[in-house]
XYZ file of C-alpha atoms in Angstrom:
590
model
C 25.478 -20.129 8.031
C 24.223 -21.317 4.704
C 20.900 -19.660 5.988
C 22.380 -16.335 6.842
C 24.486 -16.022 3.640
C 21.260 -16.597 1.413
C 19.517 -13.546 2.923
C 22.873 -11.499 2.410
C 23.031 -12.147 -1.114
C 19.358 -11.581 -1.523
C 19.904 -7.793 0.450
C 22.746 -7.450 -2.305
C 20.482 -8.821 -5.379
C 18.324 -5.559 -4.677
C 21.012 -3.244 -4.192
C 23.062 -4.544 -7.451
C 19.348 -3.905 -9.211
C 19.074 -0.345 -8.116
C 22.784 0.352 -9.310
C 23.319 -0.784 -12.942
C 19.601 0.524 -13.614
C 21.848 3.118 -16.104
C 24.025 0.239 -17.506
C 23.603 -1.040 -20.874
C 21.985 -4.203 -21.221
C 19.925 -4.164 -17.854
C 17.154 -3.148 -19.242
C 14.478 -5.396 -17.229
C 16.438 -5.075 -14.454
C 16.603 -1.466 -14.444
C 12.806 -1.827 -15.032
C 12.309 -3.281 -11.524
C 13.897 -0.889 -10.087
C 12.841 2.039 -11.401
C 9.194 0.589 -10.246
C 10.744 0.184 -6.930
C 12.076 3.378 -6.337
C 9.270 5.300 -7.634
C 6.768 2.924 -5.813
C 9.028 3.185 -2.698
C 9.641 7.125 -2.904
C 5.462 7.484 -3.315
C 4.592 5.699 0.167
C 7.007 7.262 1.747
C 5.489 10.658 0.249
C 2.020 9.083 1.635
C 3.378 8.208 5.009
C 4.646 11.869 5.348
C 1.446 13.778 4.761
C -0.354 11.586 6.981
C 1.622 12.455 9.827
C 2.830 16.256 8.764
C -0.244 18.946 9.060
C -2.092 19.810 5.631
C 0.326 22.459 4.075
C -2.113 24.994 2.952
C -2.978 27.797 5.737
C -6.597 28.531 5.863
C -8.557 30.397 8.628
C -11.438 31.375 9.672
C -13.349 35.042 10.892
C -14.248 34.400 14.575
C -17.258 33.012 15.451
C -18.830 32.085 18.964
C -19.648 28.195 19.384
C -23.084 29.096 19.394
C -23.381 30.918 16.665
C -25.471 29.685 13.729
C -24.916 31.778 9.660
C -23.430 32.777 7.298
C -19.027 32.294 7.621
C -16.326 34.023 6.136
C -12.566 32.870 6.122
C -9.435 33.204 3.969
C -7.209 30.473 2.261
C -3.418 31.575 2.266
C -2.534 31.886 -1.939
C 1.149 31.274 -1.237
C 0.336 27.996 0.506
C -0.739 26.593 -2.220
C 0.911 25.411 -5.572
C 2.297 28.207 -7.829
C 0.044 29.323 -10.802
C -3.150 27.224 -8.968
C -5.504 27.490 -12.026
C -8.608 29.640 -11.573
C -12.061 29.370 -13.587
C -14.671 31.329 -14.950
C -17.672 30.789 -13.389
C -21.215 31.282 -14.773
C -21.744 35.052 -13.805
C -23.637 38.386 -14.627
C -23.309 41.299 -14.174
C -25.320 44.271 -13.655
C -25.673 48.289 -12.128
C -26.445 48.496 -8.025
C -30.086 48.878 -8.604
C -31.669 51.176 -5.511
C -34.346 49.614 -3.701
C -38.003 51.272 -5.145
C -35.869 51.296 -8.709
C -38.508 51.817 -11.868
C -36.007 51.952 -15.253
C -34.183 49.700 -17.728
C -32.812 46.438 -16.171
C -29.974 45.066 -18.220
C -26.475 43.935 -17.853
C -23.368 41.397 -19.587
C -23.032 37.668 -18.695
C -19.319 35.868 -18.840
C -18.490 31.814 -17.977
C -20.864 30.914 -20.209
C -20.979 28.738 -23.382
C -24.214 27.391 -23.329
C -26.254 30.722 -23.093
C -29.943 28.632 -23.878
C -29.421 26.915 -20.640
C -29.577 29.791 -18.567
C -31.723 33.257 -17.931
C -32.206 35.849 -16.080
C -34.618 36.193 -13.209
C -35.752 39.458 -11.944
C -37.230 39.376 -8.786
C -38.886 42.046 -6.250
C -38.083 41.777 -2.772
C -40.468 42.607 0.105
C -41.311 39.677 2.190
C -40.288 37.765 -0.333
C -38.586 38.296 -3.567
C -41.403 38.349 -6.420
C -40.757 37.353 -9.598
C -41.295 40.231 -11.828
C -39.771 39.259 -15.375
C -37.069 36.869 -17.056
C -34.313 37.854 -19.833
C -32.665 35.225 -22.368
C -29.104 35.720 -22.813
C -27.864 36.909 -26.346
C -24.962 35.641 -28.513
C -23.035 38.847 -27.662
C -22.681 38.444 -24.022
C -25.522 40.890 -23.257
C -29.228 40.418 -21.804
C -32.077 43.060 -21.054
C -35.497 42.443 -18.924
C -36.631 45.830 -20.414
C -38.241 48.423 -18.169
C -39.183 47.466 -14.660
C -40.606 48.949 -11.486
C -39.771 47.779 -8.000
C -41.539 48.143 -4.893
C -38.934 47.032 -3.079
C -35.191 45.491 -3.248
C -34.216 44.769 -6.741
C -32.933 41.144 -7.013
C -31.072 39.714 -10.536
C -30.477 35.951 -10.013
C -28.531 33.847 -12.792
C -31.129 30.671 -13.757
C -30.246 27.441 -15.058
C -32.827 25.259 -16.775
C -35.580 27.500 -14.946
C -35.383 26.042 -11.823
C -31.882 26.075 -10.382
C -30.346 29.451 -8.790
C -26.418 29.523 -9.607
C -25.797 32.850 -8.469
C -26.518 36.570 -8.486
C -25.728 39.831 -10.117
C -21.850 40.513 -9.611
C -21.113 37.564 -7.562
C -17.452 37.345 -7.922
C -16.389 35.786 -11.787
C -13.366 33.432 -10.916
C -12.868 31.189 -8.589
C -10.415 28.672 -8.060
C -10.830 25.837 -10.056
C -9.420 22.685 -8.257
C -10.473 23.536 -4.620
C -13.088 24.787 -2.103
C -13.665 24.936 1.681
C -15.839 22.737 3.436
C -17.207 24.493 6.687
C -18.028 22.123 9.372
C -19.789 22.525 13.154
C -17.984 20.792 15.660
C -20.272 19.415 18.452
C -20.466 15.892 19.281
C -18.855 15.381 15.553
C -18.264 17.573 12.990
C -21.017 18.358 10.914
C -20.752 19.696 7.549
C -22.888 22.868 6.612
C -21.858 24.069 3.384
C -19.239 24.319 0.556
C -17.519 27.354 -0.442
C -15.459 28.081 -3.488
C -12.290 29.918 -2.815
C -12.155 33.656 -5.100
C -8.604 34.268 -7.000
C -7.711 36.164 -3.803
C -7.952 33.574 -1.424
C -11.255 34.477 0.210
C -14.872 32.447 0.828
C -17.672 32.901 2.238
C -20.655 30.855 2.498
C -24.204 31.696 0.793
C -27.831 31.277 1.482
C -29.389 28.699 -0.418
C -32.328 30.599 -2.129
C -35.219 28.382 -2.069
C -37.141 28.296 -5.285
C -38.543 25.901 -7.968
C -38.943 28.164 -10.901
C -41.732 30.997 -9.674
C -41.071 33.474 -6.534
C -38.273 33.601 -4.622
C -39.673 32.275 -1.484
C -36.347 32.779 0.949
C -33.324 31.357 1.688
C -31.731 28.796 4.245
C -28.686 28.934 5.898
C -26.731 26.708 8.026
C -28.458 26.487 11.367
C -26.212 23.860 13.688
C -24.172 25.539 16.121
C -20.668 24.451 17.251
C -17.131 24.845 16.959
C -17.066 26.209 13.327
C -13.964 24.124 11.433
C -12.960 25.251 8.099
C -10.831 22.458 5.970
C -9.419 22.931 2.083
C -10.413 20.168 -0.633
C -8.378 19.305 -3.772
C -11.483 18.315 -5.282
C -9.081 16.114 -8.392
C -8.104 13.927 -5.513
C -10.856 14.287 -3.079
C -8.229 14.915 -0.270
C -7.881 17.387 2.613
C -4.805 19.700 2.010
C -5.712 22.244 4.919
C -7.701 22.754 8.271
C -8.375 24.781 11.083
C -8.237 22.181 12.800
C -5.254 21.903 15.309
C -4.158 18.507 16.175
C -3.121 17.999 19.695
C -0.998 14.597 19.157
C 1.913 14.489 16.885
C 0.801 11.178 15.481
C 0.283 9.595 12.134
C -3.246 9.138 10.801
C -3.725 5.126 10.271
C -6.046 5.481 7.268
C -7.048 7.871 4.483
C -10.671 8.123 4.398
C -12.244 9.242 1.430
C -14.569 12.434 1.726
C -17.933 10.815 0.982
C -17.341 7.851 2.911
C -19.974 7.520 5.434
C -17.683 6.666 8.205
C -15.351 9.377 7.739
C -17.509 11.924 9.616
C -19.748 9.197 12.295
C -16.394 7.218 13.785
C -13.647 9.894 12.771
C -11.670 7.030 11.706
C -9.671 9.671 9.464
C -8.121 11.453 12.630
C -6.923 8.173 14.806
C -3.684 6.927 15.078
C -3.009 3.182 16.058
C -0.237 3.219 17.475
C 0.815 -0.176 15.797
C 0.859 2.148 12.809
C 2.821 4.623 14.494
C 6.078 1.907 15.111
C 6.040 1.531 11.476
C 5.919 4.667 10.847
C 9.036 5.402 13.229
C 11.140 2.624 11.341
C 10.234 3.593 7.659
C 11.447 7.110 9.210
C 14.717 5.044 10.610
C 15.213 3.980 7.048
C 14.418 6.770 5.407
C 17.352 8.709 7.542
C 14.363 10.998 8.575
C 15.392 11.228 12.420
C 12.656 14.431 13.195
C 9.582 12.464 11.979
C 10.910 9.213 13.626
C 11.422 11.406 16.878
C 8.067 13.417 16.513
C 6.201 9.947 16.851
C 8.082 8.410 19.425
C 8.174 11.667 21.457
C 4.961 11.905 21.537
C 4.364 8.433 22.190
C 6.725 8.567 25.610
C 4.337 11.144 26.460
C 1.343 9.308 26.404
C 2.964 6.025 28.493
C 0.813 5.315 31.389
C 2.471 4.804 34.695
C 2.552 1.050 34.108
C 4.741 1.408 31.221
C 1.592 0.943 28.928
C -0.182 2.602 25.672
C -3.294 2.481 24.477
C -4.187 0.808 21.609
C -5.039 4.377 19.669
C -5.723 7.792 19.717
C -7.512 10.544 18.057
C -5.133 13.114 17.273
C -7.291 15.978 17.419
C -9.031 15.604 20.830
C -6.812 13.361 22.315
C -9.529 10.592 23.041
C -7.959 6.859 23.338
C -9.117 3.438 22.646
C -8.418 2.431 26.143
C -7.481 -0.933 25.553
C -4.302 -2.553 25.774
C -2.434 -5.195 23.802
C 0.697 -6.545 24.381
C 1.424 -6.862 20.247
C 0.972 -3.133 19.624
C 2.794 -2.420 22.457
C 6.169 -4.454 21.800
C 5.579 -2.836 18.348
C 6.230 0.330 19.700
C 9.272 -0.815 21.928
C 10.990 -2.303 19.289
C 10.714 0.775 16.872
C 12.564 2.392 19.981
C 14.972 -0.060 19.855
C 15.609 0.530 16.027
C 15.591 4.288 16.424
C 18.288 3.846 18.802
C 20.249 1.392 16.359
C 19.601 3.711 13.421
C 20.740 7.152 14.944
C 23.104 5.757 17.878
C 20.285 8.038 20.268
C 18.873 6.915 23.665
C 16.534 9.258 23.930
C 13.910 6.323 24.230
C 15.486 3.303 26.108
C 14.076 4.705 29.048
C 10.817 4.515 27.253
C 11.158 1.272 25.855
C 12.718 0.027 29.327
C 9.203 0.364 30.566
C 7.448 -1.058 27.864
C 9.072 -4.308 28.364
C 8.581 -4.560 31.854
C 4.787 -3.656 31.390
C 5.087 -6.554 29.079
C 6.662 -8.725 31.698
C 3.833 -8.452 33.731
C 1.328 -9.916 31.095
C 4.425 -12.845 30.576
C 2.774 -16.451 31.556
C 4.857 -18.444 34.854
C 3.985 -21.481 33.480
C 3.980 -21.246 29.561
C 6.438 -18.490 29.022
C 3.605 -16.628 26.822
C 2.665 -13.240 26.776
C -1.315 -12.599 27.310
C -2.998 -10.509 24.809
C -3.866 -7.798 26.948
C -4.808 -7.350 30.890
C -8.308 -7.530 29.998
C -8.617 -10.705 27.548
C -7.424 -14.645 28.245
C -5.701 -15.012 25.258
C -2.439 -15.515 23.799
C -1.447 -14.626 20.693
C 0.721 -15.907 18.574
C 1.475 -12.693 16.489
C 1.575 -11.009 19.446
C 4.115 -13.232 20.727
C 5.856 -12.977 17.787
C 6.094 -9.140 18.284
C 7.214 -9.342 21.964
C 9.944 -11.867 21.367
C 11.692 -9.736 18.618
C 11.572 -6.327 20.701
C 12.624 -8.387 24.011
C 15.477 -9.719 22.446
C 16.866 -6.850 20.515
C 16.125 -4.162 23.691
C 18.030 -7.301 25.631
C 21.092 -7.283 23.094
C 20.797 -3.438 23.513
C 20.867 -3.109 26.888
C 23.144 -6.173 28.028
C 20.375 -7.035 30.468
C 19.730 -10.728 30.837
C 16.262 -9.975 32.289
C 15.339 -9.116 28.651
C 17.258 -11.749 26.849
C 15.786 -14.643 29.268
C 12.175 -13.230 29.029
C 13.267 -13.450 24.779
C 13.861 -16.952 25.634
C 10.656 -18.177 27.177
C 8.571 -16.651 24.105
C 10.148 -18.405 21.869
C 9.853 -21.855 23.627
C 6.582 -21.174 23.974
C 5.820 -20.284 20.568
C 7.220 -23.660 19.610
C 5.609 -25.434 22.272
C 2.409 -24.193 22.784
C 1.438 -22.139 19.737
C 2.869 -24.521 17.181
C 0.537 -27.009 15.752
C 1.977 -30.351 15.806
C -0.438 -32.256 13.480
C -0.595 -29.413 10.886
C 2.852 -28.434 11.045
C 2.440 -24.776 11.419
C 1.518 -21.806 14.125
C -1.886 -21.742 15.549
C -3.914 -18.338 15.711
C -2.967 -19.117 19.683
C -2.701 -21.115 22.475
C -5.324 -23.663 22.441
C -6.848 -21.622 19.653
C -6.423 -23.688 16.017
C -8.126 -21.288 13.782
C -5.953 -20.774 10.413
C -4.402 -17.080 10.308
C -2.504 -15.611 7.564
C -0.517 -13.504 9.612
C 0.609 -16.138 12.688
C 2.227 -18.141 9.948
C 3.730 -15.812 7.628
C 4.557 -13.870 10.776
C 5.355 -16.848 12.360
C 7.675 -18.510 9.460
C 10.039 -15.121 9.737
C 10.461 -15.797 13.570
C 11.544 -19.545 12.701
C 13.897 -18.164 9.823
C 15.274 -15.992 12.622
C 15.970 -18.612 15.455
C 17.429 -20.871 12.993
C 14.172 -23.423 12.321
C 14.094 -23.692 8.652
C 12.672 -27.193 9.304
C 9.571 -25.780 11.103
C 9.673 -22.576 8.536
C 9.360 -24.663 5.342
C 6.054 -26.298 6.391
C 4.705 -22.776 8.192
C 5.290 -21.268 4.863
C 3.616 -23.626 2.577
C 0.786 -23.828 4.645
C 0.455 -19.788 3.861
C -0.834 -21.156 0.037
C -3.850 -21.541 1.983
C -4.408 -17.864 1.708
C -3.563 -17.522 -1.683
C -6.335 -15.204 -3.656
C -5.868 -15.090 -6.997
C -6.860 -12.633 -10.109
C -9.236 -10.151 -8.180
C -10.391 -7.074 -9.124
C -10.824 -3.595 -7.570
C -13.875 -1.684 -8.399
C -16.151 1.043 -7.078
C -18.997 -0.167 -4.940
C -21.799 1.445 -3.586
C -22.775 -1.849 -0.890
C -22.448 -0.301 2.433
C -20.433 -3.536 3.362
C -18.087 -2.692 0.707
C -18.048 0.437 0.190
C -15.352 2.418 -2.696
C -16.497 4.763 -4.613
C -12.819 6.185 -5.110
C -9.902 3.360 -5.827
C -9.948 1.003 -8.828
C -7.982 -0.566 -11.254
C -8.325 -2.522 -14.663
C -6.123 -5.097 -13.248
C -6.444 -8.317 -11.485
C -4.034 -8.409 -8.449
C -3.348 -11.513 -6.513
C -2.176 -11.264 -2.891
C -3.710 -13.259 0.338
C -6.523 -13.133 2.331
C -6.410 -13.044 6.627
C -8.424 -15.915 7.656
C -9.271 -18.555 6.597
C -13.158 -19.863 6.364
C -14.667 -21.656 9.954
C -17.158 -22.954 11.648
C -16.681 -20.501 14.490
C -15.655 -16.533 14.127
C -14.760 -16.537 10.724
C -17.661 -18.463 9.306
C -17.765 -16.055 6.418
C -14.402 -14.844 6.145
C -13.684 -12.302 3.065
C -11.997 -13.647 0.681
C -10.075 -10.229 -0.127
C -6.717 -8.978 -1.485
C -5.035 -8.249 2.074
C -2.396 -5.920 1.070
C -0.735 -5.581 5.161
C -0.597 -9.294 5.300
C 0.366 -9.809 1.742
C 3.953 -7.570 2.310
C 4.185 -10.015 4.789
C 4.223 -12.656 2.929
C 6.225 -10.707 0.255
C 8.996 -9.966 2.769
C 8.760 -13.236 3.562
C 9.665 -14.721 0.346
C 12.496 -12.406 -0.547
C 14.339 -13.543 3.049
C 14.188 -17.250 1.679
C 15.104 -16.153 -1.687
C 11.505 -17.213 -3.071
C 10.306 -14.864 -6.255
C 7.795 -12.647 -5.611
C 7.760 -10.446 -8.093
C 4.332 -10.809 -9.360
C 2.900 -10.134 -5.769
C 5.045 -7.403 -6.045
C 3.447 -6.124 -9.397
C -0.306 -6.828 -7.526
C 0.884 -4.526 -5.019
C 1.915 -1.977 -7.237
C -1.074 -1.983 -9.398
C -3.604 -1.371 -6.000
C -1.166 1.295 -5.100
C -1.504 3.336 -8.228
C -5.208 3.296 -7.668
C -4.522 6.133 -5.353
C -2.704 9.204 -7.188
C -1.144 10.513 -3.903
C 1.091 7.127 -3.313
C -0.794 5.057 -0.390
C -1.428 1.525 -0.497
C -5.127 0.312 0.509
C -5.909 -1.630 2.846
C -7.757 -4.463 0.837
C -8.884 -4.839 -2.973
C -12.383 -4.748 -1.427
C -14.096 -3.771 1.265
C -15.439 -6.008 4.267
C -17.009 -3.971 6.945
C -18.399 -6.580 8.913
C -14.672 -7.863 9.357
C -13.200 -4.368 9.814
C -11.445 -4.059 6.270
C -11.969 -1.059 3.716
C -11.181 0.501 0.717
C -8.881 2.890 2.316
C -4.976 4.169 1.500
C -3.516 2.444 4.991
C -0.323 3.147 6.893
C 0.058 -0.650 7.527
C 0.036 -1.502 4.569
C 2.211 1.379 3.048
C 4.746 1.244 5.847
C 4.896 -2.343 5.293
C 5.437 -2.101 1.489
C 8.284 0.555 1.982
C 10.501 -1.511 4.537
C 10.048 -4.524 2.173
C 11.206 -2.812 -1.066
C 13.913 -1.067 0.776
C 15.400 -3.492 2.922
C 13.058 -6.736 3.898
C 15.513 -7.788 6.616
C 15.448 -4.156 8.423
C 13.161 -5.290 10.622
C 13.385 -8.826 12.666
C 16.636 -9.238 11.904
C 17.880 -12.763 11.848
């Protein structure tokens, strides 16, 4: 009881905060939570555009898949922001000359402030464009090559530093300044041909790229990879994707943000798959949020996907469909528990069915002899996050459902948790069964579960041994390592938070020593249940979230490749952060 009434009054601490933010005389108070809404109303923000489609409508002319050129397309105006600012770009400007032309050559520049840097090259195209004569540009906004005779095809290119084509004659003069079309061919990935700014009206088109060092014009190359051609709209301030023409057949939320020029984003098209892990989080930040058609877009399309056996897979890409064909019982009782708190939320049963067959998949995978559920069909393990996982969603679907199947299964886990994934000696949860290695997540994890059944005994030594972790006064900067890799996210500030493994002799022989920001909300949420301050993990948090200017929270302060963890704006992490600063006990109820 004493328990119980702690985490009450800690639930009512944050509320009270929020409401005398306008009082007199709150003024650090009101502090907090003004960080806490606005940090809380930004991932939510995040966690909506990386399950909603990019908002701005762009298409494309039609092209066969074999097709190699030149492409043409058009980028919707009222899709985008009102009064989206346009530029002047470097540009001259000049009469249609007729090919065989023998007169005065001359014309008006605009765009440009630094006329020295550039000239005027006048070539004569027959096989290849000669170059006939050059003209400076004048103070006035004027230039002149004087009288010339063509054989051929006049051609007037704008020069930069005598060496660098930046256009032709009456190219179009504005553009828009703060984004531009990538165009992509699709084949076994998508690769990307060429960049395109977008003209005040909304159309691009791509252009040759005139090959020449300064003399003749020797030709031009164009973008010779056939394929699906894919069209996609960059805010190039925040180095994001705002549109595609690229249709996504699964209605599920991207796990990660990955950055443009990260290599990875175009060889593993990490950028378009959706764990579904990440996509129970998503469905109970939407629970909390009140946002029941975003909730019920994921777990619709979820119920879709469930194999005959009651199973998912452990992801999918949303555009083709492809899964990661592996199964694993944590994931899975993720996603039957955020059924379970979709139906709490909206009083809707839409999914029990749904979640009625997740837990008897998981039943299958349930040890005789231990109680334990097994990692996956394929694998001999047990977990003892995933065990932590199943036990929550088998007991709440069982208190749901009245069905003592569910309730006694509940049971079992959590004997066997405390039998055979709790570490005697060392006081605290094992990675799992008969597997000692030290993991951040099995004990912070693993303390909430004791909170829940009522073992503060067990929690207070599970908890301290989560110090462990503890990283302290990191930094986040851009690196160019191909093991850590950020050349996007970073902050002046050092950030504390906690790191997933600890360091070894077997797997995690070099184990990062990272921020963790998934497992550190973990620990966060952790702390505010038993009433511990954690307000300077909080402020960490905060400070690696404003690193990215759209709202998401990445993954880790630095990246690890070797070990899986990047630089990236993750839903794990974000989704995490929002149920903790809106209501830590939401999920795993005591």
């Amino acid at each position: 009881m004493g328990r119980n009434l702690l985490l009450k009054r800690v639930c009512l601490v944050l509320a009270t905060t929020v409401l005398v933010q306008g009082l007199p005389g709150f003024t650090k108070q009101s502090e907090a939570a003004t960080a806490v809404n606005t940090h809380a109303t930004s991932a939510l923000t995040w966690l909506n555009k990386q399950l909603d489609p990019p908002g701005v409508q762009v298409s494309l002319n039609a092209y066969p898949s074999d097709y190699v050129g030149l492409v043409e397309g058009t980028v919707q105006m009222a899709s985008l922001p009102a009064n989206t600012p346009v530029q002047s770009n470097p540009n001259i400007k000049t009469t249609a000359y007729p090919n065989n032309y023998s007169g005065i050559v001359k014309g008006t520049f605009t765009g440009i402030t630094d006329w020295n840097a550039y000239s005027v090259y006048v070539f004569d195209h027959t096989d290849i464009g000669y170059k006939k004569t050059t003209a400076t540009l004048n103070a006035n906004g004027t230039w002149s090559a004087g009288s010339v005779t063509f054989n051929g095809k006049p051609v007037i290119a704008l020069v930069k530093g005598g060496t660098q084509i930046v256009g032709f004659a009456n190219d179009p003069a504005q553009s828009l300044s703060d984004y531009e079309v990538w165009i992509y061919a699709k084949t076994d990935t998508a690769y990307l041909q060429a960049k395109a700014p977008i003209r005040s009206d909304g159309t691009f088109e791509t252009k040759s790229i005139p090959i020449f060092t300064g003399g003749d014009l020797l030709g031009y190359t164009i973008p010779d990879t056939q394929g699906l051609k894919e069209a996609r709209v960059i805010k190039k301030s925040e180095s994001k994707v705002v549109g595609t023409t690229e249709k996504p057949k699964l209605n599920l939320i991207r796990s990660f943000y990955v950055p443009l020029d990260d290599q990875i984003n175009t060889t593993a098209g990490i950028g378009n798959r959706s764990w579904i892990y990440d996509d129970a989080l998503g469905v109970i930040s939407y629970g909390l949020a009140g946002d029941k058609p975003r909730a019920s877009t994921i777990l619709g399309t979820l119920a879709n996907l469930q194999n005959a056996d009651g199973s998912l897979y452990f992801s999918y890409n949303i555009v083709t469909g492809e899964m990661d064909d592996k199964k694993r019982s944590g994931a899975i009782a993720w996603v039957g528990y955020a059924a379970t708190q979709y139906e709490k939320k909206f009083n809707d049963t839409t999914y029990r069915t749904f979640a009625v067959r997740i837990a008897d998949y998981l039943l299958t995978l349930q040890d005789a002899t231990t109680g334990s559920v097994k990692g996956g069909p394929d694998v001999p393990w047990f977990s003892t996050e995933h065990n932590v996982d199943s036990y929550f969603f088998l007991r709440d679907l069982g208190k749901l459902t009245g069905d003592v199947k569910y309730v006694n299964a509940a049971d079992l886990v959590k004997n066997a948790l405390l039998q055979s994934h709790w570490n005697v000696t060392q006081q605290r949860f094992n990675q799992g069964v008969n597997d000692t290695v030290g993991a951040l997540d099995a004990n912070s994890w693993g303390s909430i579960f004791l909170e829940a059944i009522g073992r503060h005994d067990l929690a207070v030594s599970a908890t301290a041994y989560v110090n462990n972790f503890k990283v302290n006064n990191a930094s986040m900067a851009l690196n160019t390592d191909p093991n850590a890799y950020n050349n996007t996210y970073q902050t002046t500030k050092l950030v504390s938070g906690y790191k997933p493994y600890l360091v070894d002799n077997g797997d995690f022989v070099n184990a990062p020593n990272i921020v963790w920001t998934e497992g550190t909300w973990g620990v966060i949420n952790l702390f505010l249940r038993q009433g511990t301050n954690a307000q300077s993990l909080i402020q960490s948090m905060y400070d690696l979230q404003d690193a990215d200017v759209a709202g998401g929270l990445v993954y880790t302060n630095t990246g690890a490749a070797s070990y899986d963890f990047h630089v990236w704006p993750s839903v794990a992490a974000t989704a995490w952060q929002y149920i903790t600063l809106t209501s830590p006990t939401s999920i795993w109820e005591p």
